[in-house]
Coordinates of C-alpha atoms in Angstrom, one line a residue:
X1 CA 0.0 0.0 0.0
X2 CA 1.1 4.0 -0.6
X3 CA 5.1 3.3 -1.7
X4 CA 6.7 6.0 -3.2
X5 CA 5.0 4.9 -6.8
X6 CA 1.6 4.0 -5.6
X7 CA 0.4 7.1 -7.1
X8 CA 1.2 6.3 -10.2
X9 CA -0.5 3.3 -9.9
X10 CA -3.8 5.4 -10.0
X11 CA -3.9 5.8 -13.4
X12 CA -4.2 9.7 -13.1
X13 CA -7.3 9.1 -10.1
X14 CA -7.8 11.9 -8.5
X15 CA -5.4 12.4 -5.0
X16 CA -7.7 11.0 -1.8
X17 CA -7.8 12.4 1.2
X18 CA -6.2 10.6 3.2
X19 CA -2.5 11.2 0.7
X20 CA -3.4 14.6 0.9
X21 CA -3.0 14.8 4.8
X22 CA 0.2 12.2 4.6
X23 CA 1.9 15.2 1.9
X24 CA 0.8 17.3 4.3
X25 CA 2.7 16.0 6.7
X26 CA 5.6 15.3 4.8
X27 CA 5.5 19.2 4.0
X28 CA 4.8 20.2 7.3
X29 CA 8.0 17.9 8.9
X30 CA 10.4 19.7 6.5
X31 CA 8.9 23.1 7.5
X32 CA 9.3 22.0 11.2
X33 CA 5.9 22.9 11.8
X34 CA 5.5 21.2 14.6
X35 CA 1.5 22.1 15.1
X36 CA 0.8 20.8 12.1
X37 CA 2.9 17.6 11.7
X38 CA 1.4 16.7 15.3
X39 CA -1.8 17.5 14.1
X40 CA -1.8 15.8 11.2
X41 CA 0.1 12.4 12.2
X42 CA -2.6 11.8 15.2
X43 CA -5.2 12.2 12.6
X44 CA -3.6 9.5 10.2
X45 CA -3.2 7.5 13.0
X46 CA -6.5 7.6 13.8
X47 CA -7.5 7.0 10.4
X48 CA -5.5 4.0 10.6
X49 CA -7.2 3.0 13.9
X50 CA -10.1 2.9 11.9
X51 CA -8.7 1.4 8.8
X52 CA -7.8 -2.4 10.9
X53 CA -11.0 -1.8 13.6
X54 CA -13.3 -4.7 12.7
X55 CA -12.7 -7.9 11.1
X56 CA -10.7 -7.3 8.4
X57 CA -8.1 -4.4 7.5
X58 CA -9.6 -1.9 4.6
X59 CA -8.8 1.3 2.7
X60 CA -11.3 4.0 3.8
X61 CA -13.2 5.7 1.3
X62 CA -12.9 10.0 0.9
X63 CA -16.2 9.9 3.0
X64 CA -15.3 7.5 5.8
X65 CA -11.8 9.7 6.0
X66 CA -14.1 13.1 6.3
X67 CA -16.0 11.4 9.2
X68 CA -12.8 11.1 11.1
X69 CA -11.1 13.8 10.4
X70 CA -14.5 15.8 11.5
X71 CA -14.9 13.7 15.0
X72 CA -10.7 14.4 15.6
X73 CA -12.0 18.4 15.2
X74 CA -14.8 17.9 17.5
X75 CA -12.8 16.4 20.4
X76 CA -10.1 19.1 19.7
X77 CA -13.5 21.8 19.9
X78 CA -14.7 19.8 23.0
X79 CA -11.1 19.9 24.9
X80 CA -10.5 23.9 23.8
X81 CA -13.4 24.5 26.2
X82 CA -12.8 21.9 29.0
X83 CA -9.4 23.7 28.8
X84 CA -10.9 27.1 28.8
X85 CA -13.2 26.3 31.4
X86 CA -10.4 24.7 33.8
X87 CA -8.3 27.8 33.4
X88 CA -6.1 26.2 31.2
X89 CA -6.0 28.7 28.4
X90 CA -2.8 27.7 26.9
X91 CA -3.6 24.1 26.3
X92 CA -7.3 25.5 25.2
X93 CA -5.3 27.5 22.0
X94 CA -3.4 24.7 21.5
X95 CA -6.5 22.3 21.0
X96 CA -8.3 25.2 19.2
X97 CA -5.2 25.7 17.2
X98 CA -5.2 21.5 16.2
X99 CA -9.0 22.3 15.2
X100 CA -8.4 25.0 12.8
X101 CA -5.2 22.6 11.1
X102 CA -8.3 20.0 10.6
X103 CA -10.8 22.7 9.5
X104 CA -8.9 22.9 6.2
X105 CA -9.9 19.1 5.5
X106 CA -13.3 19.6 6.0
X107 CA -16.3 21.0 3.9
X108 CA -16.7 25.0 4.7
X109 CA -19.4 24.8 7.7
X110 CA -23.1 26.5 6.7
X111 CA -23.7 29.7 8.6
X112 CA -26.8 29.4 11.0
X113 CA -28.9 31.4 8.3
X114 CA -27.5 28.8 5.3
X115 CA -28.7 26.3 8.4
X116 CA -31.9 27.7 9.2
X117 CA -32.9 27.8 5.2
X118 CA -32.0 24.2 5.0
X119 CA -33.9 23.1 8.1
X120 CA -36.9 25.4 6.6
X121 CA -37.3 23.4 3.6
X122 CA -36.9 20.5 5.2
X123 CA -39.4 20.8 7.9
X124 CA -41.6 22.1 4.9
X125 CA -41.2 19.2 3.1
X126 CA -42.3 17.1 6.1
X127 CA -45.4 18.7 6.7
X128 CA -46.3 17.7 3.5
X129 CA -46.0 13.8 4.4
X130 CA -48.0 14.7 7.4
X131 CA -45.2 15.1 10.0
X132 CA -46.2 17.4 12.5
X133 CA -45.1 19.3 15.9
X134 CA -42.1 17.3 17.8
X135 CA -42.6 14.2 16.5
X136 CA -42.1 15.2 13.0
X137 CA -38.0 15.8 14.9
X138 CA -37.1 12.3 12.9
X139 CA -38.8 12.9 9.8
X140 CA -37.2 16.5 9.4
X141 CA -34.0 14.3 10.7
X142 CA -33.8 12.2 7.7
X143 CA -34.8 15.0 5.1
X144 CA -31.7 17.7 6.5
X145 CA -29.1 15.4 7.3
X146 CA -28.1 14.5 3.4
X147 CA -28.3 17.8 2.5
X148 CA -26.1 19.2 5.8
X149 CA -23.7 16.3 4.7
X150 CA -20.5 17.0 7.0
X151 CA -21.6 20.6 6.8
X152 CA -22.6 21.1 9.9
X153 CA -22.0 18.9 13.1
X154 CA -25.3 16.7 14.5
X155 CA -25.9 18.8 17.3
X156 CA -26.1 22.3 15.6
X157 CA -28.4 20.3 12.9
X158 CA -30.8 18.9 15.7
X159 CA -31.2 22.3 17.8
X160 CA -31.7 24.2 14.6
X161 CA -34.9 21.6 13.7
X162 CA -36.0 21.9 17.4
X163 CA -36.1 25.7 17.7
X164 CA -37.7 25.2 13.7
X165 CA -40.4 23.1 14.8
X166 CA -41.3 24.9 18.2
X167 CA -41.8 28.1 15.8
X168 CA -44.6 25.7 14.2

């Protein structure tokens, strides 16, 4: 897997992901970036984690790599403000600083009015099935998640259907 002529191997495929973060990394050792190379080799490593978890050892797709890559950002989010909250501001920049490293490998995220439009059709289109008050939460669930797609993180996506659907 990945020697130096795997590329070529490709037959002119486009780059993945996951050899875009490992030239990354390569770039960002010779640069002595340290943020970045740490950033970047706990991410392949987690990528690899996920690569052998489970019965048998596979190549994740762009998609699978995206999901990773956005759940290493979220813990770095999460431990920023545990950080922050402890008082422990330089560790919090650190962790914010890993997260904005990762942001680059991610979709741009929707602003909450690019959110808000989405969830608005979407709740639209499930009143037309019939889906009504809180219990239409699933049905607008299913509708706004494809079309958020990595765009915007679960949480974000659910408050913005519950505050849509309390409106009525």
């Amino acid at each position: 897997m990945g020697g130096p002529g795997g590329l070529l191997a490709d037959s002119g495929a486009m780059t993945t992901l996951k050899s875009r973060l490992q030239d990354d990394l390569t770039a960002a050792i010779r640069e002595r970036d340290e943020l970045r190379s740490a950033t970047l080799r706990m991410t392949l490593s987690a990528i690899t984690k996920e690569e052998v978890a489970g019965t048998a050892a596979r190549e994740l797709s762009d998609d699978e790599v995206q999901k990773v890559i956005t759940r290493e950002a979220k813990k770095r989010r999460e431990a920023a403000d545990a950080f922050a909250k402890g008082g422990r501001t330089e560790q919090a920049e650190r962790e914010r600083a890993e997260g904005e490293v990762l942001a680059d490998y991610l979709p741009r995220q929707l602003t909450d009015e690019e959110l808000e439009a989405l969830v608005a059709e979407a709740v639209a289109e499930a009143r037309e099935t019939g889906a009504e008050g809180p219990r239409a939460m699933g049905a607008v669930m299913k509708l706004v998640n494809p079309k958020v797609a990595g765009r915007a993180e679960g949480g974000r996506v659910a408050a913005a259907v519950k505050k849509r659907l309390a409106q009525g």
